[in-house]
Coordinates of C-alpha atoms in Angstrom, one line a residue:
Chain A
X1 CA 0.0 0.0 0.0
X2 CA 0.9 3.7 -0.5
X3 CA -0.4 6.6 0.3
X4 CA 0.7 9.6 -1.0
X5 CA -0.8 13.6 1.1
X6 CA 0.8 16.5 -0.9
X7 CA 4.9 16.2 -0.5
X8 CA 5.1 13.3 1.8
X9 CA 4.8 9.6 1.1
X10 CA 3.9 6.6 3.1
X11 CA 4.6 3.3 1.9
X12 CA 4.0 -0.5 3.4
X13 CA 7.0 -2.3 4.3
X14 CA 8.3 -5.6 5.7
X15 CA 10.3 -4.3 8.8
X16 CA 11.6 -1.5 10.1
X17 CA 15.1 -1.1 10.3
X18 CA 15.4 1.7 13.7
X19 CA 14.5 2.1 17.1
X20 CA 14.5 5.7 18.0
X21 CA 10.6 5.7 19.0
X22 CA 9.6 9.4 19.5
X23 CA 6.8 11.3 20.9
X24 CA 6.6 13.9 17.7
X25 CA 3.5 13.7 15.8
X26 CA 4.6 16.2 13.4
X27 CA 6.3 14.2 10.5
X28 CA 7.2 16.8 8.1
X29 CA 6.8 20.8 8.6
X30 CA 6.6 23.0 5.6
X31 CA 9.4 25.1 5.2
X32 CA 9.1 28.1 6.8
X33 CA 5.3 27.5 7.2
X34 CA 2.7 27.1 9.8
X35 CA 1.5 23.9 8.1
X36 CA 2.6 20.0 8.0
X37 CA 2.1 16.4 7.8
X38 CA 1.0 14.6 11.3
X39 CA 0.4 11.3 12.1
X40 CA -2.5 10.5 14.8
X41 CA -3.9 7.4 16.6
X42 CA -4.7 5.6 20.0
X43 CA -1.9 2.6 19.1
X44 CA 0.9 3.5 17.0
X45 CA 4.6 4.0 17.3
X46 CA 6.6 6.7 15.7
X47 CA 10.1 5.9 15.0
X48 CA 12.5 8.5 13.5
X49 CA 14.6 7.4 10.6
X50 CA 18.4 6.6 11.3
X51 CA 20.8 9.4 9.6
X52 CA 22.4 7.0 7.0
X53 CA 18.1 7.3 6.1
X54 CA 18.3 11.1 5.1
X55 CA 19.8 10.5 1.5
X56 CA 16.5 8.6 0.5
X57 CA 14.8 11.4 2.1
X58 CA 13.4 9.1 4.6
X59 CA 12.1 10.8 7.6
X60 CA 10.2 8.4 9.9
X61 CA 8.4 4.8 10.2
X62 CA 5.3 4.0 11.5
X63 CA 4.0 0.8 13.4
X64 CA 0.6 1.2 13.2
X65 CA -1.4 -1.1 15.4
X66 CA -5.1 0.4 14.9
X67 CA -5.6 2.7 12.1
X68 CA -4.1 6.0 11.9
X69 CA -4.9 9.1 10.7
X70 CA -2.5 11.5 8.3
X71 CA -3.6 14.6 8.7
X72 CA -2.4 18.0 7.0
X73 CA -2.8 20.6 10.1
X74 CA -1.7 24.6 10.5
X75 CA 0.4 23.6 13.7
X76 CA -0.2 26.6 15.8
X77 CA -4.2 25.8 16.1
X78 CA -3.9 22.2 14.9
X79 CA -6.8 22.3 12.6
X80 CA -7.0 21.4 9.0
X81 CA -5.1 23.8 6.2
X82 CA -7.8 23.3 3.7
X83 CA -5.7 21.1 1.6
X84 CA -4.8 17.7 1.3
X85 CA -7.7 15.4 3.1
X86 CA -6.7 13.3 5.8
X87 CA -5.8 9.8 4.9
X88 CA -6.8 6.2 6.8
X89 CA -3.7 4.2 7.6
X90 CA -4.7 1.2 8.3
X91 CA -2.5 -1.4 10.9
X92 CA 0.6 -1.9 9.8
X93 CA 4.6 -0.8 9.4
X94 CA 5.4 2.1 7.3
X95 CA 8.3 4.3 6.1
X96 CA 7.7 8.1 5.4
X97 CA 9.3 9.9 2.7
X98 CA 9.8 13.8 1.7
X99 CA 9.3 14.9 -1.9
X100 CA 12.3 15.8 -3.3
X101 CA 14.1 18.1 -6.3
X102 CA 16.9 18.2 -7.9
X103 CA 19.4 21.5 -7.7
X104 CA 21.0 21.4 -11.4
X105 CA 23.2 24.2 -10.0
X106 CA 24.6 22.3 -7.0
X107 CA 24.1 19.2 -8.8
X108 CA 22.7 17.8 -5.9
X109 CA 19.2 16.4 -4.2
X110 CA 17.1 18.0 -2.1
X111 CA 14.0 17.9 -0.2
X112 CA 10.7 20.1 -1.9
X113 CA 10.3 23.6 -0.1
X114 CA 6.5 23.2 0.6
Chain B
X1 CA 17.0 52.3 0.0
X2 CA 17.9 55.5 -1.8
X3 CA 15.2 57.8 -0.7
X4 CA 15.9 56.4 3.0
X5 CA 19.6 57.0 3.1
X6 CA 18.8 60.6 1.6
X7 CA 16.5 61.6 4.8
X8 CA 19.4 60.0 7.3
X9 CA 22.0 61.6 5.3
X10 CA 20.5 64.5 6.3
X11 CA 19.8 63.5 10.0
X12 CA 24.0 62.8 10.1
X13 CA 24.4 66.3 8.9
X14 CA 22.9 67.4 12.1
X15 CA 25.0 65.7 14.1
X16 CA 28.1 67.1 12.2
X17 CA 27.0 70.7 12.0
X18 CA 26.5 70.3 15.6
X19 CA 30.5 70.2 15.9
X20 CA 31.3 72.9 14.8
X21 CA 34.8 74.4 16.4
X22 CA 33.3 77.0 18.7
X23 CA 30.9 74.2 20.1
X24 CA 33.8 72.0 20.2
X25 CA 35.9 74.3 22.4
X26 CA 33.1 74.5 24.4
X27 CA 32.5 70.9 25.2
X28 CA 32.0 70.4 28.8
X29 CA 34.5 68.3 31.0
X30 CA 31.6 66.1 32.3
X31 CA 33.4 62.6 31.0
X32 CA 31.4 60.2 33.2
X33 CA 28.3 61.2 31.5
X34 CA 29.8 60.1 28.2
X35 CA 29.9 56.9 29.4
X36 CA 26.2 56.8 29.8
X37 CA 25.9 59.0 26.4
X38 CA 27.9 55.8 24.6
X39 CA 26.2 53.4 26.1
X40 CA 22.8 54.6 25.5
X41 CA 24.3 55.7 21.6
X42 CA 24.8 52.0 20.9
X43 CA 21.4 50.5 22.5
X44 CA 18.9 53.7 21.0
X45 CA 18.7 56.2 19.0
X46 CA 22.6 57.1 17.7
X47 CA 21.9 60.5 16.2
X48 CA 20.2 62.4 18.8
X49 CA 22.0 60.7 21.9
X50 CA 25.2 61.2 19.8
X51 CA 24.3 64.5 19.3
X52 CA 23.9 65.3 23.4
X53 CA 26.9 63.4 24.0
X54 CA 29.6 65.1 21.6
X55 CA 28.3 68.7 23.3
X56 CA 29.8 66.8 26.9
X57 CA 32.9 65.3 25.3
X58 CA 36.1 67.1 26.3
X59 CA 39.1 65.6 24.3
X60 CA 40.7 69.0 24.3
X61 CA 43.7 67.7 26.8
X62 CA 44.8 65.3 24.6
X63 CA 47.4 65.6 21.5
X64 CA 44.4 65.1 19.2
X65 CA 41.0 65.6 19.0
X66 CA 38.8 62.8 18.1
X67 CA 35.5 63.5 17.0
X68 CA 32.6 60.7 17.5
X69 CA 30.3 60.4 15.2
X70 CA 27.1 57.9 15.5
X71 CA 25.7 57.0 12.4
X72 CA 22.4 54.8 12.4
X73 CA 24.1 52.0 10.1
X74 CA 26.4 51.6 7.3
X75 CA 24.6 53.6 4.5
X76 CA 24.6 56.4 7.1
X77 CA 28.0 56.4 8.0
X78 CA 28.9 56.6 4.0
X79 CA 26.5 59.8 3.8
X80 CA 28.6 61.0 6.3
X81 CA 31.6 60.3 4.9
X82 CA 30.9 61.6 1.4
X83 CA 29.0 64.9 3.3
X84 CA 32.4 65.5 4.9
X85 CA 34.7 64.7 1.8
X86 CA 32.8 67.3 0.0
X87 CA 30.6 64.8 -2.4
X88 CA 27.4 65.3 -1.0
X89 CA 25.6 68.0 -2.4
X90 CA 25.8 70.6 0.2
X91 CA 30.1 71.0 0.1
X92 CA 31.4 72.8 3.2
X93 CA 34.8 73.1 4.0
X94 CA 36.2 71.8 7.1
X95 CA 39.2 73.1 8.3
X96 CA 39.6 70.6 10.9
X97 CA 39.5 67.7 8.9
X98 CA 42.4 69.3 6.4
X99 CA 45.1 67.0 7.5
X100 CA 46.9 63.7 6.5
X101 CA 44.8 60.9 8.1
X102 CA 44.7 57.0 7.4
X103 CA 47.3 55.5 9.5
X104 CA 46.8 52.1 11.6
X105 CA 47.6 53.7 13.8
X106 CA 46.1 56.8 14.3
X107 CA 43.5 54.3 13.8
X108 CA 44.0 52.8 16.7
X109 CA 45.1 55.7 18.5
X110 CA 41.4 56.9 18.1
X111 CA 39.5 53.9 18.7
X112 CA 41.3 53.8 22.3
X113 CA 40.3 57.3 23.1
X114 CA 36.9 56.4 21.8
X115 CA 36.4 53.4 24.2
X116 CA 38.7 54.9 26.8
X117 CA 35.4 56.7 27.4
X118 CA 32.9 54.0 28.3
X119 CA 34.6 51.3 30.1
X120 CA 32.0 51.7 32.8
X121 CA 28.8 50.7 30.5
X122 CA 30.6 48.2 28.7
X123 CA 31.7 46.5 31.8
X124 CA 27.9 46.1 32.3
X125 CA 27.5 44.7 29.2
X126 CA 30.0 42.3 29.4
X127 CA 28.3 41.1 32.4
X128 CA 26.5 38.8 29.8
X129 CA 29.2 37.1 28.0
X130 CA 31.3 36.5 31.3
X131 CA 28.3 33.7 32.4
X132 CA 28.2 29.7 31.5
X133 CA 30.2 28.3 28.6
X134 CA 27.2 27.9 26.9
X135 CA 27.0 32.1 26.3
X136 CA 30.4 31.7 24.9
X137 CA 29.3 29.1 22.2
X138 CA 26.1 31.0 21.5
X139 CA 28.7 33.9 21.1
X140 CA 31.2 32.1 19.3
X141 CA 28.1 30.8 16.6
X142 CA 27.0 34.2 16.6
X143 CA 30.5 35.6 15.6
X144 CA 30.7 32.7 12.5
X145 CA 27.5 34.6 11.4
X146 CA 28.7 38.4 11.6
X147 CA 31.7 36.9 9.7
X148 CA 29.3 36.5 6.8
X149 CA 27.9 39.6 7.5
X150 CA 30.8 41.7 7.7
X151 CA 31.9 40.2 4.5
X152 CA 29.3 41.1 2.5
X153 CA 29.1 44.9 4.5
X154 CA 32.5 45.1 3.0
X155 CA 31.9 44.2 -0.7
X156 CA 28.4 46.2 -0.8
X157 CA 28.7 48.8 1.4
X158 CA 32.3 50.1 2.4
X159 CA 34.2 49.1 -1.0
X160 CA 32.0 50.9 -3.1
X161 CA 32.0 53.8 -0.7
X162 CA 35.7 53.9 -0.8
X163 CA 35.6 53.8 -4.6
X164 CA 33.3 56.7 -4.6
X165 CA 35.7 58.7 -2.7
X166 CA 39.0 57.7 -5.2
X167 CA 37.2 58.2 -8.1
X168 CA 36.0 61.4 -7.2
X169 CA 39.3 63.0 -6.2
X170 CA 42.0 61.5 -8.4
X171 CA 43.9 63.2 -7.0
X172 CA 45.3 63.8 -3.5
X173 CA 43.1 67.0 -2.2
X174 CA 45.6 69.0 0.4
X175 CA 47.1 66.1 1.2
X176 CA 44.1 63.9 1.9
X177 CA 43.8 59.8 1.7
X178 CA 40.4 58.6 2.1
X179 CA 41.3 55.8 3.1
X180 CA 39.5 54.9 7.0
X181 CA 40.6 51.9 9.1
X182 CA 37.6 50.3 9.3
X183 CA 38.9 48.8 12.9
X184 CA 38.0 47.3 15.6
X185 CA 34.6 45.9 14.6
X186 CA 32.5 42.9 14.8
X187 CA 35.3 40.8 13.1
X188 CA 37.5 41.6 16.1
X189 CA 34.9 39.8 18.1
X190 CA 36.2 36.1 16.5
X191 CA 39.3 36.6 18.1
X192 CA 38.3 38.5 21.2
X193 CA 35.9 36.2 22.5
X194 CA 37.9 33.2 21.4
X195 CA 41.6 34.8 23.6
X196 CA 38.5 34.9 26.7
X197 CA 37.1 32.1 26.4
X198 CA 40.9 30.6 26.6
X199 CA 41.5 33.0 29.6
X200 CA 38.1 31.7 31.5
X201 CA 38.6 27.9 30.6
X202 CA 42.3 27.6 30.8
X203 CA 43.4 30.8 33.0
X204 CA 45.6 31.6 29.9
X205 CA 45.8 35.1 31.0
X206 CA 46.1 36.3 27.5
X207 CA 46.5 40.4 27.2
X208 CA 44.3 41.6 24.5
X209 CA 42.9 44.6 23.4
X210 CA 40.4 45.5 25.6
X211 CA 38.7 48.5 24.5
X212 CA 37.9 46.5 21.1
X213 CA 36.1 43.8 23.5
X214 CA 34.5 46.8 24.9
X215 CA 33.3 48.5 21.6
X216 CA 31.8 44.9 20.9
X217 CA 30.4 44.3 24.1
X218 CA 28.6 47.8 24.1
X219 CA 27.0 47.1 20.9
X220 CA 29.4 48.6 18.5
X221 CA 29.4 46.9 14.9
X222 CA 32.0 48.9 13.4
X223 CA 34.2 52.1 13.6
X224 CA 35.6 54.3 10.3
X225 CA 39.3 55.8 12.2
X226 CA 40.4 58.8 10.9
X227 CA 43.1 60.9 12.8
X228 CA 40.6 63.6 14.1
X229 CA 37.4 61.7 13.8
X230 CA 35.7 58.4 14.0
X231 CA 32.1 57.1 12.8
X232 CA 30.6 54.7 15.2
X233 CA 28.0 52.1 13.6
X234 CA 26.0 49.8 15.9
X235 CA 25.4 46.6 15.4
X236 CA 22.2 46.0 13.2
X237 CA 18.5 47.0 14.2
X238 CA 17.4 43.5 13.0
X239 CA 19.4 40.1 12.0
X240 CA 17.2 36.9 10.9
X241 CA 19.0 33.6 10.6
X242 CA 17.6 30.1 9.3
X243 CA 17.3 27.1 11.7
X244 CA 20.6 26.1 10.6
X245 CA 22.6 29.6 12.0
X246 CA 22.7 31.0 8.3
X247 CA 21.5 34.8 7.4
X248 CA 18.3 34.0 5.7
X249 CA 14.7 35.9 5.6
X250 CA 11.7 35.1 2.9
X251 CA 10.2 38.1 3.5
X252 CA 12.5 41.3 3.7
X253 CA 16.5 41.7 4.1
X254 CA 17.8 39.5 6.8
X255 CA 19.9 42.1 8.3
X256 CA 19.2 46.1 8.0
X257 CA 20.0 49.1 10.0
X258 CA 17.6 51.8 10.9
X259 CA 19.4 53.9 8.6
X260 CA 17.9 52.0 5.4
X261 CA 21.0 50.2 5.3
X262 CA 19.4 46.6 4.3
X263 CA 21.1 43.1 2.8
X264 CA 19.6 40.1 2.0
X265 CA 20.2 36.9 2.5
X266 CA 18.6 33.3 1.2
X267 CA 19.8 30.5 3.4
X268 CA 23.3 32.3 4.1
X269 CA 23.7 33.5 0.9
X270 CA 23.8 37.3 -0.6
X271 CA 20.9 37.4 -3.1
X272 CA 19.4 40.8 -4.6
X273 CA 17.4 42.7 -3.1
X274 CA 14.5 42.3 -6.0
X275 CA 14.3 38.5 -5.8
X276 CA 12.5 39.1 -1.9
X277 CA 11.1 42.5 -2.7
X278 CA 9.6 42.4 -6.1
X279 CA 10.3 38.7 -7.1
X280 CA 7.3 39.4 -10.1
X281 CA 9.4 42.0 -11.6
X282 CA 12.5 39.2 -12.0
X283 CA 13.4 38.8 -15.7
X284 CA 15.2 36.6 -17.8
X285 CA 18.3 38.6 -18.1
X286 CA 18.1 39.2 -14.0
X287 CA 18.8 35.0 -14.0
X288 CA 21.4 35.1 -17.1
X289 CA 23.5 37.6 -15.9
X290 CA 23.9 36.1 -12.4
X291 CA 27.1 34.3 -12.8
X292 CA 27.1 32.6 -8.7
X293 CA 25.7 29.2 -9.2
X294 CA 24.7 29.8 -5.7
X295 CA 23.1 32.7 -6.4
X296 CA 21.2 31.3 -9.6
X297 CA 20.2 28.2 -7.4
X298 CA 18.1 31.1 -5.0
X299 CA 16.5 32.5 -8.0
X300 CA 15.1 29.1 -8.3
X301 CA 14.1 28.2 -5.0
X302 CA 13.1 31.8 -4.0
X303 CA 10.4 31.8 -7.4
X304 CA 9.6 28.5 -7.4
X305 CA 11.0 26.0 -10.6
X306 CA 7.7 27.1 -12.3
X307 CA 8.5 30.9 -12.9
X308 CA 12.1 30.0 -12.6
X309 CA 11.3 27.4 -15.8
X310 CA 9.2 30.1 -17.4
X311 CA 11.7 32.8 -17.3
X312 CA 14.2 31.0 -18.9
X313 CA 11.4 29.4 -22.0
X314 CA 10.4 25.9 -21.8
X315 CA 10.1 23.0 -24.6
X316 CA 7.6 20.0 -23.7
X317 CA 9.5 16.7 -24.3
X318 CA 7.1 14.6 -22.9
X319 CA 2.7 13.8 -21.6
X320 CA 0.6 11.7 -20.0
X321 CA -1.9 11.9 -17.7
X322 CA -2.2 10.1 -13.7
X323 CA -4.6 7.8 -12.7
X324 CA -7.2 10.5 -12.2
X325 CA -6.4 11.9 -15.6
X326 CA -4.6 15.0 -14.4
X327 CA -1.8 15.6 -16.4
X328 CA 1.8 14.9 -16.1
X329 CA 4.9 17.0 -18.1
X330 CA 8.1 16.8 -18.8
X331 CA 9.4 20.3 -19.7
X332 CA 13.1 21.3 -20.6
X333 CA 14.5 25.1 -20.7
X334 CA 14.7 26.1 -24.1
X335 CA 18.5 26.5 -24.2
X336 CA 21.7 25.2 -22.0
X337 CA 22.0 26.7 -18.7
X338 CA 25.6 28.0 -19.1
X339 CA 26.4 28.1 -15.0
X340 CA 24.6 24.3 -14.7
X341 CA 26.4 23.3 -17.6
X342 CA 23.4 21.4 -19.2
X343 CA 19.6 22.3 -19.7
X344 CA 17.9 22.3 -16.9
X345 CA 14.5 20.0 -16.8
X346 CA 11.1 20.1 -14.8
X347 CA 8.0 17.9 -14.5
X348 CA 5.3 19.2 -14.1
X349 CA 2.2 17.9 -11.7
X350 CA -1.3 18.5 -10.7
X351 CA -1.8 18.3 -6.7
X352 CA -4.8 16.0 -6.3
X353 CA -5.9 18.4 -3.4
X354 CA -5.9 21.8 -4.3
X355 CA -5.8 20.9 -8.7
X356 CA -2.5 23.4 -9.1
X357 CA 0.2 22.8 -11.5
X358 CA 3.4 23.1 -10.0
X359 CA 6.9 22.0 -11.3
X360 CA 9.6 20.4 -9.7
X361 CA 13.5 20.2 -10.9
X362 CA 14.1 16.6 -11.9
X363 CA 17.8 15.7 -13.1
X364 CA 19.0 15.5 -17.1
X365 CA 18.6 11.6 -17.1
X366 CA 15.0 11.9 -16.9
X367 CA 13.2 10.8 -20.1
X368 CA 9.4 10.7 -19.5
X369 CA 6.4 12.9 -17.6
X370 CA 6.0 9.8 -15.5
X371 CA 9.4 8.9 -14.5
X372 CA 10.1 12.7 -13.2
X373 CA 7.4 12.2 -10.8
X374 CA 7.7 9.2 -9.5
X375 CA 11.7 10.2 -9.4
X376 CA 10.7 13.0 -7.1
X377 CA 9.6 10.0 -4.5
X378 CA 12.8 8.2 -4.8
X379 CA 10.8 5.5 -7.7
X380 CA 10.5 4.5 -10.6
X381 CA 7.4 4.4 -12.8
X382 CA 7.2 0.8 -12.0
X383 CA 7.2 1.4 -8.3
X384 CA 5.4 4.8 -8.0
X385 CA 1.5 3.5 -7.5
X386 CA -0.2 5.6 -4.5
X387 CA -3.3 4.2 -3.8
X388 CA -4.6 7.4 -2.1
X389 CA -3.5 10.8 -3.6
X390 CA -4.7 14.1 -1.7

């Protein structure tokens, strides 16, 4: 399965490879924005991604024991931007990935400004 | 910026007319009050406190007389400049400023008696930096960021003030150089804090200059020396980093002065002032004839690839349409990018949510509409198969 809520994706996988579980429900902030991605639910584990992760622009995984809800909130009031509908994620483990562009000048990669 | 510095050019005139040489013989001997005056110059208003304090200055005793002037920031302080080199457009001559000047040290000769003055206030203000190890870090940081700034104060500001003055007086004028020591300033404050830091760790006991700590400490940012006078600037009425340290604001310069005095900055790096301020009324030729690849990479992430890629004239290479039949692009700028060495290519998506376009920078290998976007998840076409999209 995979789920796709403006510049973040959430994809199905077999295991998840870290153990850094942290308390954050925020999974991706826009830049320089009151806005982002959360994840929300009564049974669910939030694991940040490893370092050696951020080349593939993965940010986080998710063990989702009872569905989940991705949500697309202004952060200061935590209520919905307006864009981007929430998204069902049902049980199971996930990894979350940031949109990213390529910077022809730096000849690099780099995570979308949103 | 021009109309600004105009009106404070003329507010630094008042503070210079105010010395003239009868007023100056006049000063009062009061010095402990100067202490206050300097320390309340740095923190408020320059000008006016400036003003009160250079009527209570008494250098007369001393084998030169330095004058202080307080300009509100850099663009000030080169109105001042140019008002007393005769290039503004009121001329006036000043006989007291007739005289060879431009040595390091008469340079430093001044900025002692200039801090001599207010050891008492900046001993207050140093109050702050002598605390935990973690003030001298944040100070350290903080210095590795005036670095940048200073930097860039020198190429836009000072340099092309100092090549206003030579190229309006080819010339030596009775013996003039115009040629200030722009010394001690926030630079200083690298070394400085780094020789205390040392002394508090490792009792190092280093002798340094102290009144250059002091000007720092007080909130000086930087002093123009001449032999008989000195412009004070104060460090900057505003200063905006990123969350990585870097000089950066989206929405106005990252660092200005009251004085109009204003520099931008995108993620630590000098961009025009346009690309925040009017970034509609970017054209073509404003992104061809930046050379800085780093400077070029801004224009792009400050307008967005899609008026970035518009600019520069696009050529479809490639279409399709998603699952929900929005359409997908594959665009490619019209010509080679000289600085990026190759064209530069975007796709080109609908958002599910809100049905915008918007483009995104994909790299030169990309062939197809579909493999740029699934490319921009770290997939292939293959791979790339949401089942929910919003």
């Amino acid at each position: 399965m995979m789920y796709r809520q403006g510049d973040v994706l959430v994809e199905l996988v077999e295991r998840i490879p870290c153990e850094s579980i942290i308390g954050e429900t925020l999974l991706v902030r826009g830049e320089g924005r009151n806005h982002g991605h959360f994840i929300k639910g009564s049974d669910l584990d939030i694991i940040e991604a490893d370092e050696n992760e951020s080349d593939n622009f993965v940010t986080h995984y998710l063990e989702v024991r009872s569905e989940a809800l991705l949500e697309h909130l202004l952060i200061d009031s935590a209520t919905w931007t307006g864009e981007h509908a929430p998204i069902a994620i049902p049980p199971g483990k996930y990894r979350v990935i940031k949109q990213r562009e390529y910077d022809p000048y730096a000849r690099a990669i780099r995570a979308v400004r949103d | 910026m021009q109309g600004q510095s105009g009106l404070y050019a003329i507010k630094g005139q008042a503070v210079i007319t105010a010395l003239t040489e009868n007023e100056w013989n006049a000063l009062s001997k009061d010095k402990r009050s100067c202490v206050e005056y300097f320390f309340q110059a740095c923190e408020t208003d320059c000008v006016d406190v400036a003003a009160a304090l250079l009527k209570q200055y008494d250098a007369l005793s001393s084998t030169y007389t330095p004058r202080i002037l307080f300009a509100d920031g850099p663009e000030s302080a080169k109105n001042m400049l140019a008002y007393l080199f005769g290039l503004g457009t009121e001329t006036k001559n000043y006989k007291h400023l007739d005289v060879p000047f431009g040595s390091l040290q008469a340079a430093r000769n001044i900025a002692d008696e200039l801090f001599m003055c207010h050891v008492g206030a900046a001993n207050r203000q140093k109050q702050r930096f002598n605390g935990s190890f973690s003030d001298s870090v944040r100070v350290s940081l903080r210095n590795m960021v005036l670095y940048d700034l200073n930097r860039s104060i020198s190429a836009q500001v000072v340099q092309p003030m100092l090549k206003s003055i030579e190229n309006a007086q080819k010339e030596p004028l009775n013996g003039f150089r115009f040629r200030p020591s722009i010394y001690p300033s926030w630079l200083d404050a690298d070394w400085t804090h780094f020789y205390q830091l040392c002394d508090r760790i490792l009792g190092t006991q280093i002798s340094i200059e102290g009144y250059v700590t002091d000007f720092i400490d007080a909130g000086g940012f930087m002093v123009y020396a001449y032999d008989l006078f000195a412009i004070a600037v104060p460090r900057p009425d505003a200063l905006y980093l990123d969350d990585r340290g870097r000089l950066h604001s989206e929405d106005g310069p990252a660092v200005r002065w009251d004085d109009g005095t204003a520099i931008y900055f995108w993620n630590g790096v000098e961009i025009p002032p346009k690309l925040i301020e009017h970034p509609n009324r970017v054209t073509r030729d404003d992104i061809i004839a930046e050379k800085n690849a780093e400077v070029r990479r801004c224009y792009l992430e400050v307008l967005g690839s899609e008026q970035f890629g518009n600019l520069l004239g696009l050529q479809l290479l490639d279409q399709s349409t998603d699952r929900y039949g929005n359409d997908l692009k594959l665009y490619r700028t019209a010509e080679r990018d000289k600085i990026a060495g190759d064209f530069i290519y975007f796709g080109a998506v609908v958002c599910p949510s809100t049905f915008r376009s918007y483009f995104l920078c994909v790299p030169p290998h990309i062939k197809t509409a579909r493999e740029a976007v699934s490319w921009t998840f770290g997939k292939t076409p293959e791979d790339y198969k949401p089942d929910i999209e919003t």
